[in-house]
Short mmCIF file of C-alpha atoms in Angstrom, two decimals:
data_model
loop_
_atom_site.label_atom_id
_atom_site.label_comp_id
_atom_site.label_asym_id
_atom_site.label_seq_id
_atom_site.Cartn_x
_atom_site.Cartn_y
_atom_site.Cartn_z
CA MET I 15 0.00 0.00 0.00
CA ARG I 16 2.81 2.32 0.90
CA LYS I 17 4.62 1.45 -2.35
CA LEU I 18 1.45 2.22 -4.30
CA LEU I 19 1.09 5.60 -2.61
CA ALA I 20 4.76 6.30 -3.21
CA LEU I 21 4.40 5.40 -6.91
CA ILE I 22 1.32 7.62 -7.18
CA ALA I 23 3.21 10.50 -5.50
CA VAL I 24 6.21 10.08 -7.78
CA PHE I 25 3.97 9.86 -10.84
CA GLY I 26 2.13 13.01 -9.72
CA MET I 27 5.37 14.89 -9.17
CA LEU I 28 6.68 13.87 -12.58
CA THR I 29 3.38 14.88 -14.21
CA PHE I 30 3.38 18.26 -12.42
CA GLY I 31 7.01 18.87 -13.32
CA ALA I 32 6.42 18.02 -16.95
CA SER I 33 3.39 20.27 -17.16
CA SER I 34 5.34 23.05 -15.47
CA MET I 35 8.14 22.67 -18.01
CA VAL I 36 5.63 22.72 -20.85
CA LEU I 37 3.98 25.86 -19.49
CA ALA I 38 7.32 27.53 -18.97
CA GLN I 39 8.36 26.65 -22.50
CA ASP I 40 5.05 27.97 -23.85
CA GLU I 41 5.48 31.21 -21.88
CA THR I 42 9.04 31.57 -23.16
CA GLU I 43 7.91 31.04 -26.70
CA ALA I 44 5.06 33.54 -26.18
CA ASP I 45 7.47 36.09 -24.72
CA THR I 46 9.84 35.53 -27.63
CA THR I 47 6.99 35.97 -30.08
CA LYS I 48 5.88 39.16 -28.35
CA THR I 49 9.45 40.48 -28.32
CA GLU I 50 9.81 39.74 -32.01
CA GLN I 51 6.47 41.41 -32.68
CA VAL I 52 7.50 44.48 -30.65
CA SER I 53 10.84 44.58 -32.46
CA ASP I 54 9.13 44.27 -35.80
CA THR I 55 6.68 47.01 -34.79
CA ALA I 56 9.49 49.28 -33.58
CA ALA I 57 11.47 48.64 -36.74
CA THR I 58 8.41 49.37 -38.82
CA GLU I 59 7.80 52.57 -36.86
CA ASP I 60 11.46 53.60 -37.28
CA VAL I 61 11.28 52.98 -40.99
CA ALA I 62 8.00 54.88 -41.15
CA GLY I 63 9.52 57.76 -39.14
CA MET I 64 12.58 57.87 -41.37
CA THR I 65 10.37 57.80 -44.41
CA ALA I 66 8.21 60.59 -43.03
CA ALA I 67 11.29 62.68 -42.19
CA ALA I 68 12.66 62.09 -45.66
CA ASP I 69 9.31 63.05 -47.14
CA GLU I 70 9.22 66.24 -45.04
CA ALA I 71 12.77 67.13 -46.09
CA THR I 72 11.86 66.51 -49.69
CA GLU I 73 8.74 68.64 -49.33
CA GLU I 74 10.77 71.47 -47.77
CA GLU I 75 13.33 71.27 -50.55
CA THR I 76 10.53 71.27 -53.07
CA LYS I 77 8.95 74.32 -51.42
CA ASP I 78 12.30 76.13 -51.41
CA GLU I 79 12.80 75.31 -55.05
CA ASN I 80 9.26 76.42 -55.83
CA ILE I 81 9.77 79.72 -54.00
CA HIS I 82 13.05 80.26 -55.80
CA GLN I 83 11.47 79.49 -59.13
CA ILE I 84 8.52 81.78 -58.40
CA LEU I 85 10.79 84.67 -57.46
CA LYS I 86 12.91 84.09 -60.54
CA GLN I 87 9.84 83.95 -62.74
CA LYS I 88 8.36 87.12 -61.26
CA PHE I 89 11.70 88.89 -61.64
CA ILE I 90 11.78 87.99 -65.33
CA GLU I 91 8.13 88.90 -65.83
CA GLY I 92 8.62 92.27 -64.17
CA GLY I 93 11.27 93.21 -66.68
CA ALA I 94 15.00 92.77 -66.21
CA GLY I 95 15.64 96.49 -66.54
CA PHE I 96 13.45 97.90 -63.79
CA MET I 97 13.63 94.85 -61.55
CA GLY I 98 17.43 94.90 -61.78
CA VAL I 99 17.54 98.56 -60.76
CA VAL I 100 15.19 97.90 -57.83
CA LEU I 101 17.38 94.98 -56.78
CA LEU I 102 20.49 97.20 -56.93
CA ALA I 103 18.73 99.74 -54.73
CA LEU I 104 18.06 96.99 -52.19
CA ILE I 105 21.66 95.73 -52.29
CA PHE I 106 23.28 99.17 -51.91
CA GLY I 107 20.79 100.22 -49.26
CA LEU I 108 21.37 97.08 -47.21
CA ALA I 109 25.15 97.43 -47.56
CA LEU I 110 25.04 100.98 -46.20
CA ALA I 111 22.62 100.01 -43.43
CA ILE I 112 24.74 97.06 -42.29
CA GLU I 113 27.88 99.24 -42.33
CA ARG I 114 26.13 101.84 -40.15
CA ILE I 115 24.86 99.22 -37.72
CA ILE I 116 28.35 97.77 -37.28
CA TYR I 117 29.83 101.25 -36.82
CA LEU I 118 27.22 102.27 -34.27
CA ASN I 119 27.63 99.06 -32.28
CA LEU I 120 31.38 99.68 -32.13
CA ALA I 121 30.71 103.31 -31.15
CA SER I 122 28.61 102.32 -28.14
CA THR I 123 30.47 102.93 -24.88
CA ASN I 124 29.82 102.26 -21.22
CA THR I 125 29.81 105.94 -20.28
CA GLU I 126 29.38 105.35 -16.55
CA LYS I 127 32.51 103.22 -16.35
CA LEU I 128 34.43 105.63 -18.56
CA LEU I 129 33.48 108.60 -16.38
CA GLU I 130 34.48 106.69 -13.28
CA ASP I 131 37.85 105.71 -14.74
CA VAL I 132 38.54 109.26 -15.97
CA GLU I 133 37.65 110.77 -12.61
CA GLN I 134 39.85 108.32 -10.69
CA ALA I 135 42.77 108.81 -13.08
CA LEU I 136 42.38 112.59 -12.91
CA GLU I 137 42.35 112.65 -9.13
CA ASN I 138 45.12 110.09 -8.58
CA GLU I 139 47.56 110.58 -11.47
CA GLY I 140 46.61 113.79 -13.25
CA VAL I 141 45.46 114.90 -16.69
CA GLU I 142 47.81 112.72 -18.74
CA ALA I 143 46.55 109.54 -17.07
CA ALA I 144 42.94 110.60 -17.77
CA LYS I 145 43.85 111.29 -21.41
CA GLU I 146 45.46 107.86 -21.63
CA VAL I 147 42.23 106.28 -20.41
CA CYS I 148 40.36 108.08 -23.21
CA ARG I 149 42.93 106.99 -25.81
CA ASN I 150 42.51 103.37 -24.80
CA THR I 151 38.70 103.54 -25.08
CA ARG I 152 36.96 103.49 -28.44
CA GLY I 153 33.87 105.45 -29.32
CA PRO I 154 32.84 109.08 -29.80
CA VAL I 155 32.35 109.72 -26.08
CA ALA I 156 35.99 108.92 -25.34
CA SER I 157 37.08 111.17 -28.22
CA ILE I 158 35.04 114.06 -26.84
CA PHE I 159 36.52 113.50 -23.38
CA TYR I 160 40.03 113.55 -24.85
CA GLN I 161 39.40 116.87 -26.60
CA GLY I 162 38.07 118.40 -23.40
CA LEU I 163 40.98 117.15 -21.29
CA SER I 164 43.49 118.35 -23.87
CA ARG I 165 42.36 121.95 -23.32
CA ILE I 166 42.08 121.86 -19.56
CA ASP I 167 44.93 124.39 -19.21
CA GLU I 168 43.10 126.95 -21.36
CA GLY I 169 40.20 127.45 -19.00
CA MET I 170 36.76 126.00 -18.51
CA GLU I 171 35.17 128.15 -21.19
CA VAL I 172 37.50 126.71 -23.82
CA VAL I 173 36.89 123.20 -22.50
CA GLU I 174 33.13 123.60 -22.83
CA LYS I 175 33.40 125.00 -26.37
CA SER I 176 35.73 122.20 -27.35
CA VAL I 177 33.37 119.55 -25.99
CA ILE I 178 30.36 121.07 -27.78
CA SER I 179 32.20 121.54 -31.09
CA TYR I 180 33.71 118.08 -31.14
CA GLY I 181 30.36 116.62 -30.13
CA SER I 182 28.86 118.10 -33.30
CA VAL I 183 31.66 116.53 -35.33
CA GLN I 184 30.99 113.13 -33.80
CA MET I 185 27.25 113.47 -34.51
CA GLY I 186 28.10 114.08 -38.16
CA LEU I 187 30.21 110.93 -38.23
CA LEU I 188 27.40 108.93 -36.66
CA GLU I 189 24.89 110.16 -39.24
CA LYS I 190 27.19 109.53 -42.18
CA GLY I 191 25.49 107.58 -44.95
CA LEU I 192 21.93 108.09 -43.73
CA THR I 193 21.12 110.38 -46.65
CA TRP I 194 22.04 107.63 -49.11
CA ILE I 195 19.86 105.10 -47.30
CA SER I 196 17.02 107.62 -47.38
CA LEU I 197 17.65 108.09 -51.10
CA PHE I 198 17.29 104.37 -51.80
CA ILE I 199 14.12 104.23 -49.69
CA SER I 200 12.60 106.94 -51.86
CA LEU I 201 14.08 105.66 -55.10
CA ALA I 202 12.84 102.06 -54.90
CA PRO I 203 9.06 102.79 -54.99
CA MET I 204 9.65 105.50 -57.61
CA LEU I 205 11.29 102.94 -59.86
CA GLY I 206 8.39 100.59 -59.20
CA PHE I 207 5.86 103.26 -60.13
CA MET I 208 7.86 104.06 -63.25
CA GLY I 209 7.63 100.40 -64.21
CA THR I 210 3.90 100.63 -63.57
CA VAL I 211 3.52 103.60 -65.92
CA ILE I 212 5.61 101.97 -68.61
CA GLY I 213 3.65 98.74 -68.29
CA MET I 214 0.38 100.60 -68.70
CA ILE I 215 1.77 102.45 -71.70
CA GLY I 216 2.71 99.10 -73.23
CA ALA I 217 -0.79 97.78 -72.57
CA PHE I 218 -2.40 100.76 -74.31
CA ASP I 219 0.05 100.44 -77.21
CA SER I 220 -1.04 96.81 -77.62
CA ILE I 221 -4.69 97.85 -77.58
CA GLU I 222 -4.01 100.55 -80.17
CA ALA I 223 -2.10 98.18 -82.43
CA ALA I 224 -4.79 95.49 -82.22
CA GLY I 225 -7.65 97.93 -82.54
CA ASP I 226 -9.60 95.96 -79.97
CA ILE I 227 -9.80 95.82 -76.17
CA SER I 228 -8.90 92.28 -75.30
CA PRO I 229 -8.18 91.05 -71.75
CA SER I 230 -5.13 89.15 -72.95
CA LEU I 231 -3.64 92.33 -74.39
CA VAL I 232 -4.18 94.39 -71.25
CA ALA I 233 -3.24 91.68 -68.75
CA GLY I 234 0.42 91.51 -69.75
CA GLY I 235 1.09 95.22 -69.26
CA ILE I 236 -0.86 95.39 -66.01
CA LYS I 237 0.97 92.33 -64.68
CA VAL I 238 4.36 93.93 -65.33
CA ALA I 239 3.11 97.14 -63.71
CA LEU I 240 1.96 95.40 -60.56
CA ILE I 241 5.12 93.30 -60.19
CA THR I 242 7.44 96.30 -60.39
CA THR I 243 5.27 98.29 -57.99
CA VAL I 244 5.21 95.52 -55.40
CA SER I 245 8.96 94.98 -55.69
CA GLY I 246 9.69 98.68 -55.16
CA LEU I 247 7.41 98.87 -52.14
CA ILE I 248 8.94 95.75 -50.56
CA VAL I 249 12.46 97.16 -50.98
CA ALA I 250 11.39 100.48 -49.47
CA MET I 251 9.79 98.77 -46.46
CA ILE I 252 12.88 96.64 -45.78
CA LEU I 253 15.22 99.63 -45.93
CA GLN I 254 12.84 101.74 -43.84
CA VAL I 255 13.04 99.25 -40.98
CA PHE I 256 16.85 99.40 -41.01
CA TYR I 257 16.77 103.20 -41.29
CA ASN I 258 14.53 103.60 -38.24
CA TYR I 259 16.72 101.24 -36.22
CA ILE I 260 19.82 103.22 -37.16
CA VAL I 261 18.18 106.55 -36.27
CA SER I 262 17.08 105.22 -32.87
CA LYS I 263 20.60 103.91 -32.24
CA ILE I 264 22.11 107.30 -33.12
CA ASP I 265 19.66 109.09 -30.82
CA ALA I 266 20.64 106.82 -27.93
CA ILE I 267 24.36 107.41 -28.51
CA VAL I 268 23.88 111.19 -28.82
CA ASN I 269 21.92 111.31 -25.57
CA ASN I 270 24.71 109.42 -23.82
CA MET I 271 27.26 111.83 -25.34
CA GLU I 272 25.43 114.90 -24.10
CA ASP I 273 24.85 113.50 -20.63
CA ALA I 274 28.44 112.30 -20.31
CA SER I 275 29.80 115.63 -21.60
CA ILE I 276 27.93 117.55 -18.91
CA THR I 277 29.29 115.20 -16.24
CA LEU I 278 32.82 115.55 -17.65
CA VAL I 279 32.64 119.34 -17.43
CA ASP I 280 31.60 119.03 -13.79
CA ILE I 281 34.51 116.66 -13.10
CA ILE I 282 37.03 118.99 -14.76
CA THR I 283 35.60 121.99 -12.91
CA LYS I 284 35.98 120.15 -9.63
CA TYR I 285 39.56 119.19 -10.49
CA VAL I 286 40.52 122.74 -11.52
CA ASN I 287 39.02 124.29 -8.38
CA LYS I 288 40.86 121.78 -6.23
#
């Protein structure tokens, strides 16, 4: 009886172990299948993402090419003569504007620090040390300070006149080239309107030659007129933005010059009285 129970127990254990192994194998195979499916899905998604990115890049390149082709086509349709002159106005105007912006950024000075350094040098080491500080500092404010300090032995009245006179010179240097930018701002829409007038004249000449008012005859001249007008206005608007920025920059520098000049006169007066 005991042997029979033992055999039944052993048989049960073997059966349970075998079933456990089968279940474990099935779970392993299921996990492997799921992993493969996830990998396949991820690979498919990666391929789809790469394809989508490539498609987007291709679309962007196509859009850029289309924009370039459209601009080129409109430039040709507007007439190489007037469109070329409008383009030259834009190029020269932008060149002058960029040159002024660079110059004005280099002309900007930390006036508070400069005044502090000049005052310390003047009190501790004298006029020559203060002049050396101005020589080592770039910008119109430092140049005005140098001119004022150079005439400190001639009296305060001469110092004030020198500061005012040299300040006017520096303002002229800051505003150099603005008249040419203003000229291109005015010239660009004028050229566009001239193209408009010439295009309309061409349209009426076509009508006169044909002896009939046909939309196809009028459309060509009007199209040229509108393209040149739009181009001139766009150029004028672009240059106007740069012009206003330059004027605001000059105003800020001039205000700093005037304020710093007044403070410099006070510092020199204090030094002379001491």
